[in-house]
Tab-separated table of C-alpha atoms and ligand atoms in Angstrom:
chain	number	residue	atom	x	y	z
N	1	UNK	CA	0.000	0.000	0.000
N	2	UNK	CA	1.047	3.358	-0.957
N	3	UNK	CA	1.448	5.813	2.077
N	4	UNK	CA	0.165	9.775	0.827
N	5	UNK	CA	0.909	12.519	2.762
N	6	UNK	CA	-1.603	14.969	2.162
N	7	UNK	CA	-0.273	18.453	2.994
N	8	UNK	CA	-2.580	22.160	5.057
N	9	UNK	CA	-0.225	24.472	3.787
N	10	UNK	CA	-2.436	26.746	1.663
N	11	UNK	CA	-6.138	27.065	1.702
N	12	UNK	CA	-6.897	24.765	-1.361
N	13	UNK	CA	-4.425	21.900	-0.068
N	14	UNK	CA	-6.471	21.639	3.504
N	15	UNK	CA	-9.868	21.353	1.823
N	16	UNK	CA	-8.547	18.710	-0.343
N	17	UNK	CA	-6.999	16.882	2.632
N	18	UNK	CA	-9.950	17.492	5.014
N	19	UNK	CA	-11.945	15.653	2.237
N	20	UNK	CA	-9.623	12.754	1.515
N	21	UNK	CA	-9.697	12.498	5.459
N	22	UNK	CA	-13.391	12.192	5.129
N	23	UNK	CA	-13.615	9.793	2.575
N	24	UNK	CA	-11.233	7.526	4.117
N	25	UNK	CA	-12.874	7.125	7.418
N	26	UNK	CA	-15.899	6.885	5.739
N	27	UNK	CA	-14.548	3.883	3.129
N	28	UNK	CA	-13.730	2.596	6.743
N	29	UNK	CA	-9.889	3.361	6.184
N	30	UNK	CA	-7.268	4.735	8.725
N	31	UNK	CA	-6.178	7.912	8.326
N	32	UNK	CA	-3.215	9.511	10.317
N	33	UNK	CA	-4.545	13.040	12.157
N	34	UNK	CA	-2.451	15.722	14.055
N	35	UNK	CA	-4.334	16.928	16.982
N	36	UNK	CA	-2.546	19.255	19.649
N	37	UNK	CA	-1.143	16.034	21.678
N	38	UNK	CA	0.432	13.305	19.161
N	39	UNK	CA	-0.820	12.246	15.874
N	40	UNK	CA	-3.310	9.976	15.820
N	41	UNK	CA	-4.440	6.944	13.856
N	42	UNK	CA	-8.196	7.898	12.938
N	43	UNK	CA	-10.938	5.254	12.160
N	44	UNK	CA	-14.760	5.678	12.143
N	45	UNK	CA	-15.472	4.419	16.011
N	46	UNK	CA	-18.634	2.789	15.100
N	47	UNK	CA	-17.392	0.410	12.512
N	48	UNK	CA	-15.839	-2.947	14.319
N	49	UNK	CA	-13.951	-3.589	10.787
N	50	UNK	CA	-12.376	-0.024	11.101
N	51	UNK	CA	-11.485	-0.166	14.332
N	52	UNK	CA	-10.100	-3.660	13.956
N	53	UNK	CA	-7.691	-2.328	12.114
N	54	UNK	CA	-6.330	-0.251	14.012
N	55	UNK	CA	-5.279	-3.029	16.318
N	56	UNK	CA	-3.828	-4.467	13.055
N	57	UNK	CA	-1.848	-2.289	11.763
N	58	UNK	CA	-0.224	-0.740	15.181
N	59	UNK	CA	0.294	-4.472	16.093
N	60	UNK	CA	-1.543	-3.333	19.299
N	61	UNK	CA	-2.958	-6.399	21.581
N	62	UNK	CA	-6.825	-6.137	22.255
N	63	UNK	CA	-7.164	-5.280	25.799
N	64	UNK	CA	-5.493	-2.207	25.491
N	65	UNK	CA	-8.623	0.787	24.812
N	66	UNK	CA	-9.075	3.211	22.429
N	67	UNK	CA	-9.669	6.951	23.030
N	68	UNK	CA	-13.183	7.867	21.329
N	69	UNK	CA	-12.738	11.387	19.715
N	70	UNK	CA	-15.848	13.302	19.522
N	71	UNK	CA	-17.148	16.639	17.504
N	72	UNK	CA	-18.810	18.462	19.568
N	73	UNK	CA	-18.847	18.559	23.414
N	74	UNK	CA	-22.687	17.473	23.763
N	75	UNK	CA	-21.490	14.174	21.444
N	76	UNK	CA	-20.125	12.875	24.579
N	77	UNK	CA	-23.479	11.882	25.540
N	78	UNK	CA	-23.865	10.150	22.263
N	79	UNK	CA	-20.887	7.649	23.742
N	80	UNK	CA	-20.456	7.797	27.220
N	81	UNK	CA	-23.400	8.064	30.306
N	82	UNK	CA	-22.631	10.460	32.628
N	83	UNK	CA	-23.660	9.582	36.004
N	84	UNK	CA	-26.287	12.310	38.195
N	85	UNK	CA	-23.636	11.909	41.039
N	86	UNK	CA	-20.372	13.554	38.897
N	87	UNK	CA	-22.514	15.132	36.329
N	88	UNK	CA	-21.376	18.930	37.943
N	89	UNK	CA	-18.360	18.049	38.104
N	90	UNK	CA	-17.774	16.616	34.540
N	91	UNK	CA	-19.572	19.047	32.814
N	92	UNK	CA	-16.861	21.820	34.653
N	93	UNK	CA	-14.102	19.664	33.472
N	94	UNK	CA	-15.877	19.968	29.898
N	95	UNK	CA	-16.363	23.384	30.138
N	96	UNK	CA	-13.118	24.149	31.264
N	97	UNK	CA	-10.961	22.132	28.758
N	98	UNK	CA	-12.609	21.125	26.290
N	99	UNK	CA	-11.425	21.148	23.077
N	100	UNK	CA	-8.110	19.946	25.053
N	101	UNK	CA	-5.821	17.455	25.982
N	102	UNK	CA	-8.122	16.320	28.832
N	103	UNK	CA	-10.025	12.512	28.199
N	104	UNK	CA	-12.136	11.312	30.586
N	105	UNK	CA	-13.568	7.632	31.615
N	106	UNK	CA	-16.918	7.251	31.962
N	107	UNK	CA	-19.444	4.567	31.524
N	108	UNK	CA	-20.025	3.496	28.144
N	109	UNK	CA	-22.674	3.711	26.076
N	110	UNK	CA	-23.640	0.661	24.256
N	111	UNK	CA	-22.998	1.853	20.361
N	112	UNK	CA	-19.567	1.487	21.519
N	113	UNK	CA	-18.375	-1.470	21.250
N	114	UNK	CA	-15.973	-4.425	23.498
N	115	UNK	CA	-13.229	-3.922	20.543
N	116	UNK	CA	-12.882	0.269	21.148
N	117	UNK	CA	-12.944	-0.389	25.406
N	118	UNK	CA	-10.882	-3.759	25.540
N	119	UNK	CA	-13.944	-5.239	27.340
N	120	UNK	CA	-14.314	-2.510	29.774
N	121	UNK	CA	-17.846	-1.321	30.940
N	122	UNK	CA	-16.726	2.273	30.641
N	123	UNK	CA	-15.140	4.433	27.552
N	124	UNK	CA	-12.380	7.524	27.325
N	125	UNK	CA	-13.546	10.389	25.812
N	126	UNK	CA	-12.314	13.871	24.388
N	127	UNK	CA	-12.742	16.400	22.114
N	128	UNK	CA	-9.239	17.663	20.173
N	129	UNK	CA	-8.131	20.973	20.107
N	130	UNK	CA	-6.559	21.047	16.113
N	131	UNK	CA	-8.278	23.144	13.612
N	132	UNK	CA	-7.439	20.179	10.770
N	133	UNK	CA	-8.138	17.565	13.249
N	134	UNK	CA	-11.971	19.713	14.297
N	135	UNK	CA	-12.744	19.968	10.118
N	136	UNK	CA	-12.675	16.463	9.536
N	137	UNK	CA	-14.302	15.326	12.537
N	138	UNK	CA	-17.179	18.078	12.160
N	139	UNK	CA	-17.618	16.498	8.335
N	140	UNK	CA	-17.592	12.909	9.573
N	141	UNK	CA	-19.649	14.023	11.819
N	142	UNK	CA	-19.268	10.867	14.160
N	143	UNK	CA	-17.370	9.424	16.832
N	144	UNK	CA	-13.432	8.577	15.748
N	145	UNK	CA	-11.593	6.253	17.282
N	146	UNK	CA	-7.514	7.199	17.560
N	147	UNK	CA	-4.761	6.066	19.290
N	148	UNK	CA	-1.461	7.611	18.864
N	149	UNK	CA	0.060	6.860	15.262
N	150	UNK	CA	2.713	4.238	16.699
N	151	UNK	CA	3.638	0.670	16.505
N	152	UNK	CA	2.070	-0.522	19.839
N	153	UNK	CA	5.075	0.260	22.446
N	154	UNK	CA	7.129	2.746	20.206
N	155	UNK	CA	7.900	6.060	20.716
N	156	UNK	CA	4.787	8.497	19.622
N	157	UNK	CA	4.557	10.448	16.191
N	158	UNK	CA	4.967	14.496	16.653
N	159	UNK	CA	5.322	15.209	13.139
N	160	UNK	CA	3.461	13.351	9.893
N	161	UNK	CA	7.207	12.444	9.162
N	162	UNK	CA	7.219	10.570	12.243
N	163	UNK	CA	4.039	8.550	11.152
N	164	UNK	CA	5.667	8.135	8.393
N	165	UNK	CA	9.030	6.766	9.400
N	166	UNK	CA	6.576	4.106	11.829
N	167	UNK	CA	3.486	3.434	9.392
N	168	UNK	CA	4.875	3.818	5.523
N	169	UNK	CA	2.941	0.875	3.476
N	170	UNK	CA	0.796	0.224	6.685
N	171	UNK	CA	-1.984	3.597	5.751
N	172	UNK	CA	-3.084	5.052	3.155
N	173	UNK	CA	-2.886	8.704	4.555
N	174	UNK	CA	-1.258	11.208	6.610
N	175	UNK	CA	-2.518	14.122	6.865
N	176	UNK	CA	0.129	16.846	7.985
N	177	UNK	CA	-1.340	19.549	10.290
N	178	UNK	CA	2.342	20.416	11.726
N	179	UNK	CA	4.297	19.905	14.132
N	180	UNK	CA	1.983	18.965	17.633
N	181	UNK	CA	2.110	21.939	19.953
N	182	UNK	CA	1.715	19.875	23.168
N	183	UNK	CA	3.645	16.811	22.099
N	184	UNK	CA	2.282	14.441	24.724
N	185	UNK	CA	-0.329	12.274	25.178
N	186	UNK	CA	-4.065	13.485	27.192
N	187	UNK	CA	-3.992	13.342	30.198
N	188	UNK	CA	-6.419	10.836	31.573
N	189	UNK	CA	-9.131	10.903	34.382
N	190	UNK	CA	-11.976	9.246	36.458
N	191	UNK	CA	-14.247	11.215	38.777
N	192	UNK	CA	-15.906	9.531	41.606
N	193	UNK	CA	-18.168	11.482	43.986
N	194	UNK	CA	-15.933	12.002	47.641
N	195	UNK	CA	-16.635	12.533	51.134
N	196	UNK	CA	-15.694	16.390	50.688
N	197	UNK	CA	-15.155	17.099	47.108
N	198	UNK	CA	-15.223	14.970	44.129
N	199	UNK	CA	-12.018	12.632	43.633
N	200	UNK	CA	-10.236	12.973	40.248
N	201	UNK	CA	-8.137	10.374	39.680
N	202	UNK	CA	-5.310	10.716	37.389
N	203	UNK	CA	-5.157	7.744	35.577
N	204	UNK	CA	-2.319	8.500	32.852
N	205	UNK	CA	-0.431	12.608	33.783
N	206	UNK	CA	-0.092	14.574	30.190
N	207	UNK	CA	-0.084	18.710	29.374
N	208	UNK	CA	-3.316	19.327	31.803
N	209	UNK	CA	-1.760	19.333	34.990
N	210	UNK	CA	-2.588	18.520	38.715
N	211	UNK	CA	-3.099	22.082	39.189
N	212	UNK	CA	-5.086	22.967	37.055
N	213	UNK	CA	-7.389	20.084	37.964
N	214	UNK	CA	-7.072	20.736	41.561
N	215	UNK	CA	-9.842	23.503	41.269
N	216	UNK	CA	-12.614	21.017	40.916
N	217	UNK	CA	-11.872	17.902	43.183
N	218	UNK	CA	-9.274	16.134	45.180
N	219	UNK	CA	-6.695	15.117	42.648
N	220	UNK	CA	-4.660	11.823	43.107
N	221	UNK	CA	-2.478	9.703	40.390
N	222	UNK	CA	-3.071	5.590	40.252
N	223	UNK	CA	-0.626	3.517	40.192
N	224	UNK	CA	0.502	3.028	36.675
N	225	UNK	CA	-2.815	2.522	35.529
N	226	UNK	CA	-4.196	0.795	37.909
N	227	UNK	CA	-7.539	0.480	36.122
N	228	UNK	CA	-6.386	-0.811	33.405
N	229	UNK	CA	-4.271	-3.519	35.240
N	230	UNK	CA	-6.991	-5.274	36.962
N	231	UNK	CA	-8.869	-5.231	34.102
N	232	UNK	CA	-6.049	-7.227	32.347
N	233	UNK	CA	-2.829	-8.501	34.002
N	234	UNK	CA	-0.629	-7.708	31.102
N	235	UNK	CA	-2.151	-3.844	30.486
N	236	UNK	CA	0.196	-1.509	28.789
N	237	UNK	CA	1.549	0.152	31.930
N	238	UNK	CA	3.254	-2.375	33.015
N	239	UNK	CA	4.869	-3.821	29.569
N	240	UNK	CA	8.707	-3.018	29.290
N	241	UNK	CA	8.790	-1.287	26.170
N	242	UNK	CA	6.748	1.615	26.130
N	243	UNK	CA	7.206	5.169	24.583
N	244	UNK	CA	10.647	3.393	23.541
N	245	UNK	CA	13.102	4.026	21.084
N	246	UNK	CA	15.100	1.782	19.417
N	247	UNK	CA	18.530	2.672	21.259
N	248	UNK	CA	18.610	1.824	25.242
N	249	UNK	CA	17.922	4.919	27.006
N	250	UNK	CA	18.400	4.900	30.572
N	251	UNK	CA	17.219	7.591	33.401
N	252	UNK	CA	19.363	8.727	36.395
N	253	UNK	CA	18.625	9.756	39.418
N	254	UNK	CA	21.881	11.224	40.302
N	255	UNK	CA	25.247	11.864	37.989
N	256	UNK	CA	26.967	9.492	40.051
N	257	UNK	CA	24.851	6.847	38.683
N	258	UNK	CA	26.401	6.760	35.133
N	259	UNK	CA	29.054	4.226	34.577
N	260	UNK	CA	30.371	4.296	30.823
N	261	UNK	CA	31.521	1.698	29.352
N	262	UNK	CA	34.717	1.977	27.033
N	263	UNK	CA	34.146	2.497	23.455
N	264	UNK	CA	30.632	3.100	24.239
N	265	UNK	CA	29.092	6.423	22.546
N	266	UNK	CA	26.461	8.570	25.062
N	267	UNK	CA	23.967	11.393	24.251
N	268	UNK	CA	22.648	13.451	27.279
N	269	UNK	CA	18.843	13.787	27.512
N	270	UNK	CA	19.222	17.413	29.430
N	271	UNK	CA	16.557	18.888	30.928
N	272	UNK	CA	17.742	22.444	30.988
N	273	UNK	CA	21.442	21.414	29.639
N	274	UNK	CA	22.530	23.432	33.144
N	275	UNK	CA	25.998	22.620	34.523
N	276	UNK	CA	24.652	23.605	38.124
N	277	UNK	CA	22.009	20.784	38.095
N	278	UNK	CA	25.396	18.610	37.629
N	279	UNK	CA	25.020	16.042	34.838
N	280	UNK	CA	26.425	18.219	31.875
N	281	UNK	CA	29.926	17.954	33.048
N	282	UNK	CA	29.862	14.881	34.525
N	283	UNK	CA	31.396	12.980	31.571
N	284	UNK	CA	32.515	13.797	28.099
N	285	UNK	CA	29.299	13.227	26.293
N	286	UNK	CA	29.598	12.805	22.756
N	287	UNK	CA	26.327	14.558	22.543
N	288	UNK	CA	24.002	16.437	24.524
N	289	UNK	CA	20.113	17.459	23.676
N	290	UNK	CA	18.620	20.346	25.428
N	291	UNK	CA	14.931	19.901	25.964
N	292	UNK	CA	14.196	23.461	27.439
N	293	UNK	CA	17.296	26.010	27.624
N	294	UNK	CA	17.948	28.628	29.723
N	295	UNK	CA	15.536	28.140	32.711
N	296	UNK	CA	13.933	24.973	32.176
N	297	UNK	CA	10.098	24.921	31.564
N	298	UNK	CA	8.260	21.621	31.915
N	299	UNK	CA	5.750	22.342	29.186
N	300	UNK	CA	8.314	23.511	26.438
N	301	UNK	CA	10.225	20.766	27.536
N	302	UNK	CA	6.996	18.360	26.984
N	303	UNK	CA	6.126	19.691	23.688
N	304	UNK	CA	9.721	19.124	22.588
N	305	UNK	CA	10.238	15.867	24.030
N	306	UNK	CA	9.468	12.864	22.030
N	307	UNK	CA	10.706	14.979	19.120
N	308	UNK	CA	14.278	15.944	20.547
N	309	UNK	CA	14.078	11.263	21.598
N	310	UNK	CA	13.169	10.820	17.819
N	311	UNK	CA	16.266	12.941	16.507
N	312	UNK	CA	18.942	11.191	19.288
N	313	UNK	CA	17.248	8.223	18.031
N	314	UNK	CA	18.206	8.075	14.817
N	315	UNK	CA	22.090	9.557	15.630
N	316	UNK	CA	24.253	7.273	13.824
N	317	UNK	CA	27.516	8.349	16.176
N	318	UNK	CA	25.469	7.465	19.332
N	319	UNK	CA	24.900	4.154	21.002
N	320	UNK	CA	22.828	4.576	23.882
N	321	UNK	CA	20.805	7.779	25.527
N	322	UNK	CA	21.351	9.216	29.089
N	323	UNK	CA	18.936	10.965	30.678
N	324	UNK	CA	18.479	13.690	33.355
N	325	UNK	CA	15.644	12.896	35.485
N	326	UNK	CA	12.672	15.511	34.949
N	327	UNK	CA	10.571	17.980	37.386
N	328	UNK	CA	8.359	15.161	39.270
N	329	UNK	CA	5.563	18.591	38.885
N	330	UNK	CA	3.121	19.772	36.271
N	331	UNK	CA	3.609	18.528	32.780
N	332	UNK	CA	7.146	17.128	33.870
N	333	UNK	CA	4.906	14.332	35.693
N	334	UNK	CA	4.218	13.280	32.385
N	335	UNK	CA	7.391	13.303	30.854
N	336	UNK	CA	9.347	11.385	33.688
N	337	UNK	CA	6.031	8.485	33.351
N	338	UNK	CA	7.101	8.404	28.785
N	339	UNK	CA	10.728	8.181	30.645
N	340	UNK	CA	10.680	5.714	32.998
N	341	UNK	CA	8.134	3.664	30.769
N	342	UNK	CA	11.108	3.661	27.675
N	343	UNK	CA	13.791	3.039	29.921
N	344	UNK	CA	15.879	0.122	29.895
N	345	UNK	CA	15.149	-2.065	33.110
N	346	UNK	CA	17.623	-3.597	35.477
D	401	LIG	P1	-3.876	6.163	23.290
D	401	LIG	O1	-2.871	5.119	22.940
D	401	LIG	O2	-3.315	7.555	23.400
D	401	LIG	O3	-5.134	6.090	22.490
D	401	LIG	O4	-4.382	5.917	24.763
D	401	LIG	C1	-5.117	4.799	25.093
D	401	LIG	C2	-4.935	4.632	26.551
D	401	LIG	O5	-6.046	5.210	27.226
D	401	LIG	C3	-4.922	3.184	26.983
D	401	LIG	O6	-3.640	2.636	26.865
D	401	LIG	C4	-5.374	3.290	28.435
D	401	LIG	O7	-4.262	3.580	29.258
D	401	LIG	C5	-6.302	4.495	28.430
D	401	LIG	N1	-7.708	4.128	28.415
D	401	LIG	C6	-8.513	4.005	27.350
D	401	LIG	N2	-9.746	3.616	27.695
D	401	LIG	C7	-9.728	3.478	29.028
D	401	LIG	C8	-10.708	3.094	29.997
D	401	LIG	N3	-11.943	2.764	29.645
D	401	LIG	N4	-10.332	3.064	31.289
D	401	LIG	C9	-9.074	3.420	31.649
D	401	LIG	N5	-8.111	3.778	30.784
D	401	LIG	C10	-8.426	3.811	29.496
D	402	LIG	MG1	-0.306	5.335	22.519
């Protein structure tokens, strides 16, 4: 199959891609989509053939969900219930960040289907802040299903190149909205009503963080997806390789950690690539990437982050990544998770 990547440049070449986009998911083919987060690999949620191959072609196993992209923020009725008990409390949430990087789990509604929830009783949601990614939804006009643009367990796609480089022969489009200005994956969360306030658990951290959720409930983080895990023993937080390049990357907790080996060639993962925070000249490092100079912010350094992995990835002259450990706060919660999930173990 021959991959197209179908370019938003001028005027003319979006409405051509928005309706190739269209056509596609309604054929029942994938199509790649930016949105603000990753790219994601789009099929029409409410067709079990579709969907299925999604699973097919990222080589993802079955018990592992699907994020169900709606149009509009009233659509998430169309999917989801949303129970009296949370129903303030998720229509804030809504309100607040919607279209955004926020999904939530909720009870499903039965349209969707055992194949798009892994054989859960309840369903993520969200609406996607992209202005490509909102056309050709609004046109389709239904539910999409679309998990990041990946091989199941790789690193995710930033860039349509990046699909590209993963999916070539696999899709028959990409559509290229840019580079993704948040760069991570949603972050995901439950509500359940609380003694006090309403309890949002988070049940994957990503660009919205604890703070900002903090206004409307008691915020706390499961354990690597706990959900998921007792759904299925072998759920996608706790596999090996995830968010992983192809080099071994490993993550320190302190600069004394590092032991090279001779002959060996090491890139730096820096944070803020600041010799006061004591890892920069802690070894001759054949070469260092910077995610967010000067100061450090989490968020630039989130947005930049699986592309800055992608580029030492494919550095012929190095062998093996180092990284800094991140800010354990805000979006830096979500980059040490990616981190610790693509790190080599032992
Ligand atoms: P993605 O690969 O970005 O589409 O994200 C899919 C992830 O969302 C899964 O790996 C799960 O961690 C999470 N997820 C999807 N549906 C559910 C659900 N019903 N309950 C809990 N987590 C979910
Ligand atoms: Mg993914």
């Amino acid at each position: 199959m021959e991959t197209v990547i179908a370019r938003t440049q001028s005027e003319v070449d979006t409405n051509e891609a928005v309706r190739s986009a269209v056509n596609a998911l309604q054929a029942g083919d994938l199509v790649a989509l930016p949105t603000e987060t990753v790219y994601g690999l789009a099929a029409d949620a409410l067709n079990p053939a579709s969907v299925e191959k999604i699973f097919a072609v990222k080589e993802r196993p079955h018990f592992d969900p699907l994020i169900v992209h709606v149009h509009h923020k009233d659509a998430i009725r169309d999917v989801a219930e949303i129970p009296e008990e949370i129903k303030k409390t998720i229509v804030q949430l809504i309100e607040t960040f919607w279209p955004g990087p926020l999904t939530l789990v909720l009870p499903r509604k039965p349209i969707i289907s055992d194949l798009v929830t892994g054989g859960l009783d309840t369903v993520a949601v969200r609406q996607c802040d992209h202005p490509v990614f909102h056309r050709i939804i609004r046109n389709f006009s239904g539910p999409v299903a679309a998990p990041s643009a990946n091989l199941f367990g790789r690193m995710s796609p930033t860039s349509a190149q990046a699909v590209m480089d993963q999916l070539e022969g696999r899709i028959p489009l990409i559509v290229d909205g840019g580079a993704c200005s948040r760069g991570l994956e949603s972050t995901i969360v439950k509500v359940e009503p609380g003694p006090a306030k309403p309890i949002i658990t988070v049940l994957r951290p990503g660009p919205i963080t604890e703070v900002e959720l903090k206004k409307f409930g008691k915020v706390v983080f499961a354990e690597r997806n706990e959900d998921v895990e007792n759904a299925s023993p072998e759920a996608p937080g706790m596999l090996e390789n995830h968010y992983a390049p192809n080099k071994p990357l490993r993550l320190l907790t302190s600069p004394e950690e590092f032991s090279p080996e001779e002959g060996r060639r090491y890139a730096l993962l820096s944070y803020r690539g600041q010799p006061r925070d004591g890892y920069l000249d802690s070894y001759e490092w054949d070469h260092v990437a910077v995610l967010s100079p000067g100061s450090g912010r989490v968020a630039e350094a989130g947005t930049r982050f699986f592309h800055v992995l992608r580029e030492l990835d494919g550095m012929e002259e190095i062998d093996e990544i180092i990284s800094e450990p991140m800010p354990d706060r805000g979006v830096g919660k979500a980059i040490l998770d990616k981190l610790r999930k693509a790190a080599v173990k032992g």
